[in-house]
XYZ file of N, CA and C in Angstrom:
633
model
N 83.587 78.172 173.388
C 84.104 76.895 173.902
C 83.715 76.726 175.365
N 83.508 75.477 175.772
C 83.219 75.173 177.152
C 84.488 74.918 177.948
N 84.330 74.646 179.243
C 85.471 74.484 180.137
C 86.440 73.409 179.661
N 85.929 72.244 179.254
C 86.805 71.152 178.835
C 87.612 71.543 177.599
N 86.932 72.150 176.618
C 87.622 72.549 175.382
C 88.704 73.595 175.672
N 88.389 74.530 176.554
C 89.366 75.566 176.887
C 90.572 74.961 177.590
N 90.328 74.076 178.557
C 91.434 73.419 179.242
C 92.321 72.644 178.272
N 91.684 71.936 177.357
C 92.434 71.131 176.385
C 93.293 71.990 175.473
N 92.866 73.226 175.240
C 93.639 74.116 174.368
C 94.990 74.482 174.987
N 95.122 74.291 176.288
C 96.386 74.592 176.970
C 97.351 73.406 176.960
N 96.891 72.243 176.555
C 97.754 71.060 176.539
C 98.705 71.120 175.351
N 99.995 70.934 175.598
C 100.999 70.922 174.532
C 101.158 69.520 173.961
N 101.715 69.433 172.770
C 102.085 68.136 172.221
C 103.161 67.529 173.117
N 103.019 66.258 173.437
C 103.974 65.616 174.330
C 103.960 64.109 174.102
N 104.977 63.449 174.625
C 105.032 61.986 174.541
C 104.126 61.359 175.597
N 104.206 61.868 176.833
C 103.426 61.288 177.929
C 102.626 62.364 178.647
N 101.396 61.998 179.004
C 100.448 62.934 179.597
C 99.724 62.236 180.745
N 99.436 62.971 181.793
C 98.659 62.405 182.908
C 97.585 63.390 183.330
N 96.402 62.867 183.586
C 95.276 63.665 184.080
C 94.981 63.191 185.502
N 95.350 64.016 186.479
C 95.199 63.668 187.889
C 93.874 64.231 188.407
N 93.059 63.332 188.968
C 91.693 63.725 189.310
C 90.883 63.786 188.036
N 91.020 62.748 187.222
C 90.542 62.752 185.828
C 89.028 62.782 185.677
N 88.295 62.397 186.716
C 86.835 62.345 186.651
C 86.394 61.518 185.443
N 85.680 62.125 184.483
C 85.154 61.360 183.342
C 86.209 61.037 182.279
N 87.332 61.744 182.299
C 88.398 61.454 181.342
C 88.304 62.183 180.019
N 87.497 63.235 179.953
C 87.292 63.933 178.686
C 88.569 64.596 178.155
N 89.368 65.167 179.053
C 90.591 65.837 178.605
C 91.600 64.837 178.037
N 91.681 63.673 178.670
C 92.579 62.632 178.161
C 92.088 62.108 176.820
N 90.785 61.969 176.681
C 90.214 61.550 175.402
C 90.615 62.519 174.296
N 90.512 63.810 174.591
C 90.905 64.830 173.615
C 92.388 64.718 173.280
N 93.233 64.599 174.313
C 94.679 64.557 174.099
C 95.085 63.362 173.242
N 94.456 62.220 173.468
C 94.782 61.017 172.691
C 94.205 61.079 171.281
N 92.944 61.492 171.163
C 92.302 61.550 169.842
C 92.948 62.577 168.923
N 93.364 63.690 169.499
C 93.953 64.767 168.697
C 95.418 64.519 168.385
N 96.006 63.522 169.035
C 97.420 63.242 168.827
C 98.336 64.152 169.634
N 97.767 64.862 170.613
C 98.593 65.748 171.430
C 99.521 64.962 172.344
N 99.154 63.731 172.634
C 100.051 62.884 173.430
C 100.090 61.478 172.826
N 101.210 60.794 173.040
C 101.364 59.430 172.530
C 100.856 58.398 173.533
N 100.969 58.732 174.811
C 100.470 57.830 175.856
C 99.946 58.666 177.014
N 99.044 58.052 177.792
C 98.417 58.802 178.870
C 98.175 57.930 180.092
N 98.164 58.591 181.246
C 97.778 57.966 182.504
C 96.585 58.742 183.044
N 95.530 58.023 183.400
C 94.402 58.652 184.075
C 94.452 58.220 185.534
N 94.354 59.181 186.437
C 94.475 58.881 187.855
C 93.372 59.573 188.637
N 92.831 58.857 189.607
C 91.803 59.439 190.470
C 91.782 58.657 191.782
N 91.533 59.356 192.867
C 91.453 58.694 194.170
C 90.153 57.912 194.322
N 89.168 58.272 193.492
C 87.862 57.605 193.530
C 87.787 56.516 192.461
N 87.625 55.277 192.891
C 87.501 54.166 191.943
C 86.252 54.332 191.083
N 85.204 54.927 191.652
C 83.957 55.145 190.913
C 84.165 56.129 189.770
N 84.850 57.225 190.048
C 85.137 58.204 188.997
C 86.068 57.616 187.951
N 87.067 56.866 188.414
C 88.032 56.263 187.496
C 87.345 55.283 186.553
N 86.338 54.587 187.042
C 85.604 53.622 186.212
C 84.909 54.329 185.043
N 84.407 55.533 185.289
C 83.766 56.313 184.210
C 84.784 56.636 183.116
N 85.974 57.051 183.543
C 87.018 57.379 182.577
C 87.493 56.139 181.834
N 87.580 55.029 182.538
C 87.992 53.769 181.901
C 87.000 53.347 180.823
N 85.719 53.592 181.073
C 84.688 53.266 180.067
C 84.845 54.158 178.845
N 85.038 55.456 179.076
C 85.193 56.404 177.974
C 86.440 56.105 177.142
N 87.497 55.669 177.819
C 88.793 55.492 177.162
C 89.139 54.025 176.907
N 88.125 53.180 176.889
C 88.334 51.732 176.756
C 89.169 51.372 175.525
N 88.914 52.013 174.399
C 89.652 51.671 173.170
C 91.138 51.988 173.303
N 91.461 53.061 173.991
C 92.865 53.446 174.171
C 93.548 52.559 175.208
N 92.794 52.146 176.224
C 93.336 51.222 177.228
C 93.646 49.876 176.586
N 92.738 49.425 175.711
C 92.940 48.158 175.006
C 94.152 48.215 174.082
N 94.404 49.378 173.508
C 95.554 49.553 172.616
C 96.862 49.677 173.392
N 96.750 49.882 174.688
C 97.946 49.999 175.509
C 98.549 51.392 175.548
N 97.796 52.393 175.093
C 98.327 53.762 175.100
C 97.756 54.587 176.250
N 96.871 53.976 177.029
C 96.305 54.647 178.200
C 96.267 53.665 179.361
N 96.688 54.142 180.519
C 96.707 53.305 181.713
C 95.974 54.021 182.841
N 95.159 53.305 183.582
C 94.422 53.908 184.693
C 95.034 53.498 186.026
N 95.079 54.456 186.945
C 95.656 54.213 188.264
C 94.749 54.831 189.322
N 94.285 54.020 190.246
C 93.507 54.531 191.374
C 94.500 54.880 192.474
N 94.720 56.176 192.681
C 95.750 56.592 193.624
C 95.453 57.974 194.181
N 96.176 58.337 195.216
C 96.064 59.652 195.831
C 97.048 60.595 195.151
N 96.527 61.579 194.441
C 97.390 62.559 193.781
C 98.293 61.959 192.733
N 99.596 62.263 192.859
C 100.588 61.813 191.882
C 101.279 60.518 192.286
N 100.807 59.880 193.344
C 101.512 58.710 193.884
C 101.629 57.562 192.891
N 100.700 57.469 191.938
C 100.768 56.394 190.960
C 101.188 56.843 189.578
N 101.614 58.102 189.469
C 102.013 58.671 188.169
C 103.531 58.691 188.067
N 104.105 58.158 186.986
C 105.565 58.161 186.821
C 106.128 59.586 186.851
N 107.249 59.759 187.540
C 107.830 61.099 187.679
C 108.372 61.651 186.368
N 108.626 60.775 185.405
C 109.128 61.267 184.116
C 108.001 61.606 183.142
N 106.744 61.633 183.638
C 105.621 62.050 182.786
C 105.869 63.479 182.318
N 105.760 63.690 181.020
C 106.143 64.983 180.453
C 105.184 66.111 180.824
N 103.887 65.824 180.856
C 102.908 66.886 181.096
C 101.762 66.361 181.966
N 101.374 67.157 182.973
C 100.327 66.757 183.899
C 99.247 67.830 183.974
N 98.012 67.378 183.924
C 96.852 68.254 184.100
C 96.210 67.939 185.447
N 95.954 68.981 186.238
C 95.168 68.849 187.465
C 94.118 69.943 187.434
N 92.867 69.550 187.317
C 91.794 70.531 187.172
C 90.630 70.192 188.094
N 89.949 71.240 188.564
C 88.735 71.039 189.345
C 88.955 70.814 190.822
N 90.178 71.018 191.306
C 90.475 70.893 192.736
C 90.815 72.265 193.295
N 90.789 72.374 194.614
C 91.214 73.614 195.250
C 92.712 73.802 195.137
N 93.148 75.053 195.178
C 94.569 75.339 195.095
C 95.362 74.684 196.210
N 94.792 74.652 197.426
C 95.473 74.005 198.553
C 95.672 72.523 198.309
N 94.667 71.884 197.704
C 94.769 70.454 197.413
C 95.834 70.194 196.345
N 95.904 71.059 195.341
C 96.936 70.904 194.302
C 98.323 71.062 194.916
N 98.469 72.025 195.809
C 99.754 72.229 196.488
C 100.145 70.980 197.271
N 99.200 70.386 197.988
C 99.467 69.160 198.746
C 99.918 68.035 197.822
N 99.234 67.909 196.676
C 99.581 66.853 195.716
C 101.001 67.039 195.203
N 101.368 68.280 194.875
C 102.710 68.562 194.354
C 103.766 68.376 195.441
N 103.445 68.751 196.671
C 104.393 68.629 197.781
C 104.651 67.165 198.119
N 103.589 66.369 198.133
C 103.734 64.938 198.442
C 104.341 64.178 197.266
N 104.104 64.692 196.055
C 104.595 64.012 194.864
C 105.766 64.738 194.232
N 105.493 65.453 193.148
C 106.548 66.165 192.424
C 105.924 67.247 191.556
N 106.714 68.240 191.197
C 106.265 69.243 190.236
C 106.594 68.705 188.845
N 105.594 68.530 187.979
C 105.829 67.937 186.653
C 106.715 68.814 185.760
N 107.295 68.170 184.764
C 108.116 68.899 183.791
C 107.301 70.012 183.142
N 106.072 69.681 182.730
C 105.126 70.668 182.220
C 103.787 70.439 182.913
N 103.034 71.498 183.118
C 101.775 71.350 183.839
C 100.710 72.330 183.369
N 99.465 71.918 183.574
C 98.292 72.783 183.405
C 97.438 72.583 184.650
N 97.241 73.650 185.415
C 96.460 73.582 186.642
C 95.251 74.503 186.548
N 94.102 73.996 186.974
C 92.887 74.819 187.007
C 92.293 74.704 188.408
N 92.784 75.568 189.319
C 92.324 75.509 190.706
C 90.953 76.159 190.881
N 90.141 75.574 191.754
C 88.811 76.121 192.020
C 88.849 77.191 193.117
N 89.822 77.091 194.019
C 89.974 78.058 195.100
C 91.461 78.313 195.330
N 91.761 79.396 196.025
C 93.123 79.768 196.418
C 94.124 79.678 195.266
N 93.776 80.313 194.176
C 94.700 80.372 193.040
C 95.922 81.214 193.399
N 95.758 82.189 194.291
C 96.885 83.029 194.709
C 97.939 82.180 195.416
N 97.490 81.317 196.312
C 98.419 80.439 197.018
C 99.167 79.515 196.083
N 98.476 79.017 195.056
C 99.116 78.131 194.083
C 100.145 78.892 193.262
N 99.823 80.124 192.868
C 100.797 80.940 192.130
C 102.052 81.147 192.976
N 101.866 81.503 194.239
C 103.005 81.721 195.132
C 103.861 80.462 195.234
N 103.219 79.328 195.395
C 103.919 78.047 195.504
C 104.793 77.802 194.278
N 104.231 77.991 193.101
C 104.964 77.727 191.858
C 106.105 78.719 191.655
N 105.853 79.986 191.951
C 106.882 81.009 191.783
C 108.034 80.794 192.758
N 107.712 80.426 193.995
C 108.746 80.199 195.010
C 109.635 79.009 194.667
N 109.128 78.089 193.863
C 109.900 76.917 193.480
C 110.595 77.078 192.133
N 110.599 78.287 191.614
C 111.337 78.591 190.394
C 110.696 78.093 189.126
N 109.392 77.836 189.178
C 108.692 77.384 187.971
C 108.528 78.524 186.971
N 108.453 78.172 185.715
C 108.216 79.141 184.650
C 106.728 79.103 184.295
N 106.018 80.171 184.578
C 104.596 80.247 184.247
C 104.461 80.860 182.859
N 103.926 80.084 181.940
C 103.836 80.522 180.539
C 102.455 81.059 180.170
N 101.450 80.727 180.959
C 100.095 81.262 180.751
C 99.403 81.307 182.108
N 98.711 82.396 182.365
C 98.064 82.583 183.667
C 96.825 83.433 183.426
N 95.708 82.774 183.111
C 94.563 83.485 182.544
C 93.254 83.135 183.251
N 92.188 83.779 182.810
C 90.847 83.562 183.342
C 89.895 83.288 182.184
N 88.873 82.470 182.429
C 87.820 82.284 181.435
C 86.498 82.057 182.146
N 85.418 82.160 181.385
C 84.076 82.022 181.966
C 83.302 80.939 181.234
N 82.734 80.021 182.015
C 81.842 78.993 181.474
C 80.809 78.667 182.553
N 79.850 79.567 182.733
C 78.877 79.412 183.802
C 79.384 79.951 185.127
N 80.685 79.906 185.326
C 81.375 80.514 186.460
C 82.781 80.887 185.995
N 83.495 81.589 186.825
C 84.835 82.034 186.449
C 85.875 80.995 186.855
N 86.826 80.764 185.953
C 87.895 79.803 186.206
C 89.244 80.442 185.887
N 90.235 80.138 186.727
C 91.609 80.524 186.437
C 92.371 79.292 185.970
N 93.295 79.494 185.039
C 94.110 78.384 184.549
C 95.573 78.835 184.515
N 96.446 77.971 185.023
C 97.876 78.260 185.074
C 98.626 77.168 184.311
N 99.410 77.589 183.349
C 100.209 76.659 182.555
C 101.680 77.006 182.748
N 102.527 75.983 182.842
C 103.933 76.296 183.015
C 104.850 75.103 182.956
N 106.081 75.339 183.390
C 107.128 74.330 183.358
C 107.876 74.326 184.684
N 108.447 73.185 185.007
C 109.119 73.012 186.297
C 110.294 73.971 186.459
N 111.027 74.211 185.388
C 112.240 75.032 185.462
C 112.124 76.271 184.562
N 113.006 77.219 184.804
C 113.085 78.390 183.939
C 112.790 79.686 184.655
N 112.061 79.604 185.765
C 111.764 80.803 186.531
C 110.837 81.767 185.818
N 110.211 82.632 186.581
C 109.290 83.630 186.053
C 109.653 84.981 186.642
N 109.596 86.007 185.821
C 109.830 87.362 186.309
C 108.875 87.657 187.467
N 109.368 88.371 188.464
C 108.578 88.630 189.672
C 107.208 89.215 189.345
N 106.197 88.688 190.013
C 104.826 89.151 189.803
C 104.552 90.394 190.650
N 103.736 91.305 190.116
C 103.232 92.420 190.901
C 102.094 91.902 191.780
N 101.613 92.722 192.699
C 100.501 92.311 193.572
C 99.269 91.978 192.746
N 98.994 92.793 191.725
C 97.820 92.555 190.876
C 97.976 91.271 190.074
N 99.176 91.026 189.560
C 99.426 89.802 188.783
C 99.304 88.569 189.667
N 99.759 88.672 190.902
C 99.665 87.549 191.827
C 98.208 87.255 192.178
N 97.413 88.295 192.300
C 96.015 88.138 192.695
C 95.140 87.666 191.537
N 95.408 88.188 190.323
C 94.530 87.909 189.188
C 95.142 86.997 188.121
N 96.479 86.961 188.034
C 97.120 86.249 186.930
C 97.597 87.242 185.884
N 98.809 87.050 185.405
C 99.430 88.025 184.497
C 98.626 88.203 183.214
N 98.159 87.124 182.611
C 97.406 87.230 181.361
C 95.966 87.675 181.597
N 95.444 87.358 182.785
C 94.075 87.751 183.119
C 93.900 89.262 183.067
N 94.961 89.992 183.422
C 94.874 91.455 183.458
C 94.627 92.052 182.076
N 94.909 91.284 181.036
C 94.671 91.754 179.662
C 93.411 91.134 179.065
N 92.690 90.374 179.890
C 91.507 89.659 179.409
C 90.243 90.401 179.841
N 89.355 90.762 178.886
C 88.133 91.487 179.235
C 87.229 90.747 180.223
N 87.350 89.421 180.282
C 86.542 88.630 181.217
C 86.823 89.051 182.666
N 88.047 89.532 182.913
C 88.418 89.883 184.276
C 87.554 91.013 184.834
N 87.104 91.914 183.969
C 86.283 93.045 184.430
C 85.008 92.559 185.112
N 84.312 91.649 184.467
C 83.058 91.155 185.046
C 83.325 90.345 186.308
N 84.445 89.602 186.320
C 84.829 88.866 187.527
C 85.096 89.844 188.669
N 85.846 90.907 188.368
C 86.206 91.887 189.396
C 84.973 92.586 189.957
N 84.008 92.882 189.112
C 82.774 93.531 189.573
C 82.035 92.652 190.586
N 81.917 91.364 190.251
C 81.224 90.429 191.140
C 81.987 90.241 192.447
N 83.315 90.126 192.354
C 84.126 89.916 193.556
C 84.162 91.155 194.443
N 84.123 92.336 193.833
C 84.138 93.572 194.612
C 82.909 93.668 195.512
N 81.770 93.315 194.979
C 80.528 93.332 195.763
C 80.635 92.384 196.956
N 81.145 91.171 196.700
C 81.294 90.176 197.762
C 82.226 90.665 198.868
N 83.366 91.219 198.463
C 84.355 91.628 199.452
C 83.933 92.877 200.210
N 83.230 93.773 199.578
C 82.742 94.956 200.298
C 81.708 94.564 201.357
N 80.863 93.603 201.034
C 79.894 93.104 202.005
C 80.602 92.423 203.176
N 81.611 91.616 202.833
C 82.371 90.913 203.873
C 83.080 91.914 204.774
N 83.687 92.930 204.175
C 84.416 93.948 204.931
C 83.495 94.658 205.923
N 82.278 94.974 205.482
C 81.318 95.673 206.344
C 80.904 94.823 207.545
N 80.865 93.496 207.351
C 80.394 92.600 208.417
C 81.515 92.021 209.270
N 82.763 92.208 208.833
C 83.900 91.567 209.491
C 84.422 92.431 210.650
N 84.708 91.771 211.772
C 85.220 92.482 212.947
C 86.705 92.213 213.178
N 87.243 91.173 212.552
C 88.641 90.793 212.769
C 89.578 91.772 212.042
N 90.479 92.450 212.754
C 91.349 93.472 212.143
C 92.227 92.943 211.011
N 92.829 91.762 211.215
C 93.712 91.220 210.175
C 92.928 90.843 208.918
N 91.734 90.279 209.109
C 90.888 89.924 207.966
C 90.409 91.178 207.237
N 90.108 92.220 208.000
C 89.677 93.487 207.388
C 90.806 94.107 206.557
N 92.035 94.016 207.087
C 93.175 94.569 206.360
C 93.401 93.818 205.053
N 93.356 92.496 205.128
C 93.532 91.669 203.931
C 92.434 91.967 202.909
N 91.202 92.073 203.373
C 90.078 92.339 202.474
C 90.175 93.725 201.864
N 90.644 94.691 202.651
C 90.802 96.058 202.140
C 91.816 96.093 200.997
N 92.908 95.343 201.138
C 93.910 95.266 200.069
C 93.317 94.642 198.811
N 92.509 93.598 198.992
C 91.868 92.944 197.854
C 90.878 93.884 197.173
N 90.146 94.652 197.962
C 89.180 95.618 197.404
C 89.908 96.655 196.565
N 91.059 97.124 197.046
C 91.830 98.116 196.287
C 92.313 97.545 194.953
N 92.755 96.287 194.964
C 93.196 95.649 193.720
C 92.044 95.499 192.740
N 90.887 95.132 193.253
C 89.712 94.980 192.402
C 89.300 96.317 191.795
N 89.380 97.365 192.583
C 89.023 98.701 192.078
C 90.007 99.165 191.007
N 91.281 98.805 191.174
C 92.296 99.155 190.165
C 91.963 98.530 188.818
N 91.526 97.284 188.843
C 91.174 96.585 187.601
C 89.988 97.256 186.924
N 89.064 97.759 187.732
C 87.834 98.346 187.196
C 87.982 99.802 186.779
N 89.105 100.418 187.110
C 89.312 101.839 186.734
C 89.567 101.986 185.246
């Protein structure tokens, strides 16, 4: 399966669904066609990107089961939306969107960077993380699925860095090998003591995964 198919596999059956930063709208198309959601909102800050999704989802928009909103983050998405997907953005950007808007009842997040920061954010707010995994489709991707309430058992350092389910996924080994090389090179060239300490901790975690 490719990235879109894998992401869609994390979407639960729901009444209302929103794809924030929807780009072409493929995930929403899947959710509507498969019957995973009864209604959907596609949202993007770029009118150009939103137009692509509107073209793809024209039949659903005409039926009144899909609505498009050109907005920043969650600003145009109803707070009672049952499930929200945010994929292809950095973890810091997702955190900003949630802070300015709201943490959805159910969510699927696929951050491109700073997945550790996003995990910390969700755990600190008492979210229940139900899936926290890694997959490969030309590059490595982390995906976090969860719910606004319910809480999650405290994560270990390795779980926070890699994701609880990722630690049981064979894909993580190849990811760890590639990341170890990068961080060892960075450590050798880095002069900043605090950055070296942080990198050394990351190197140790990567080596643990590879043992």
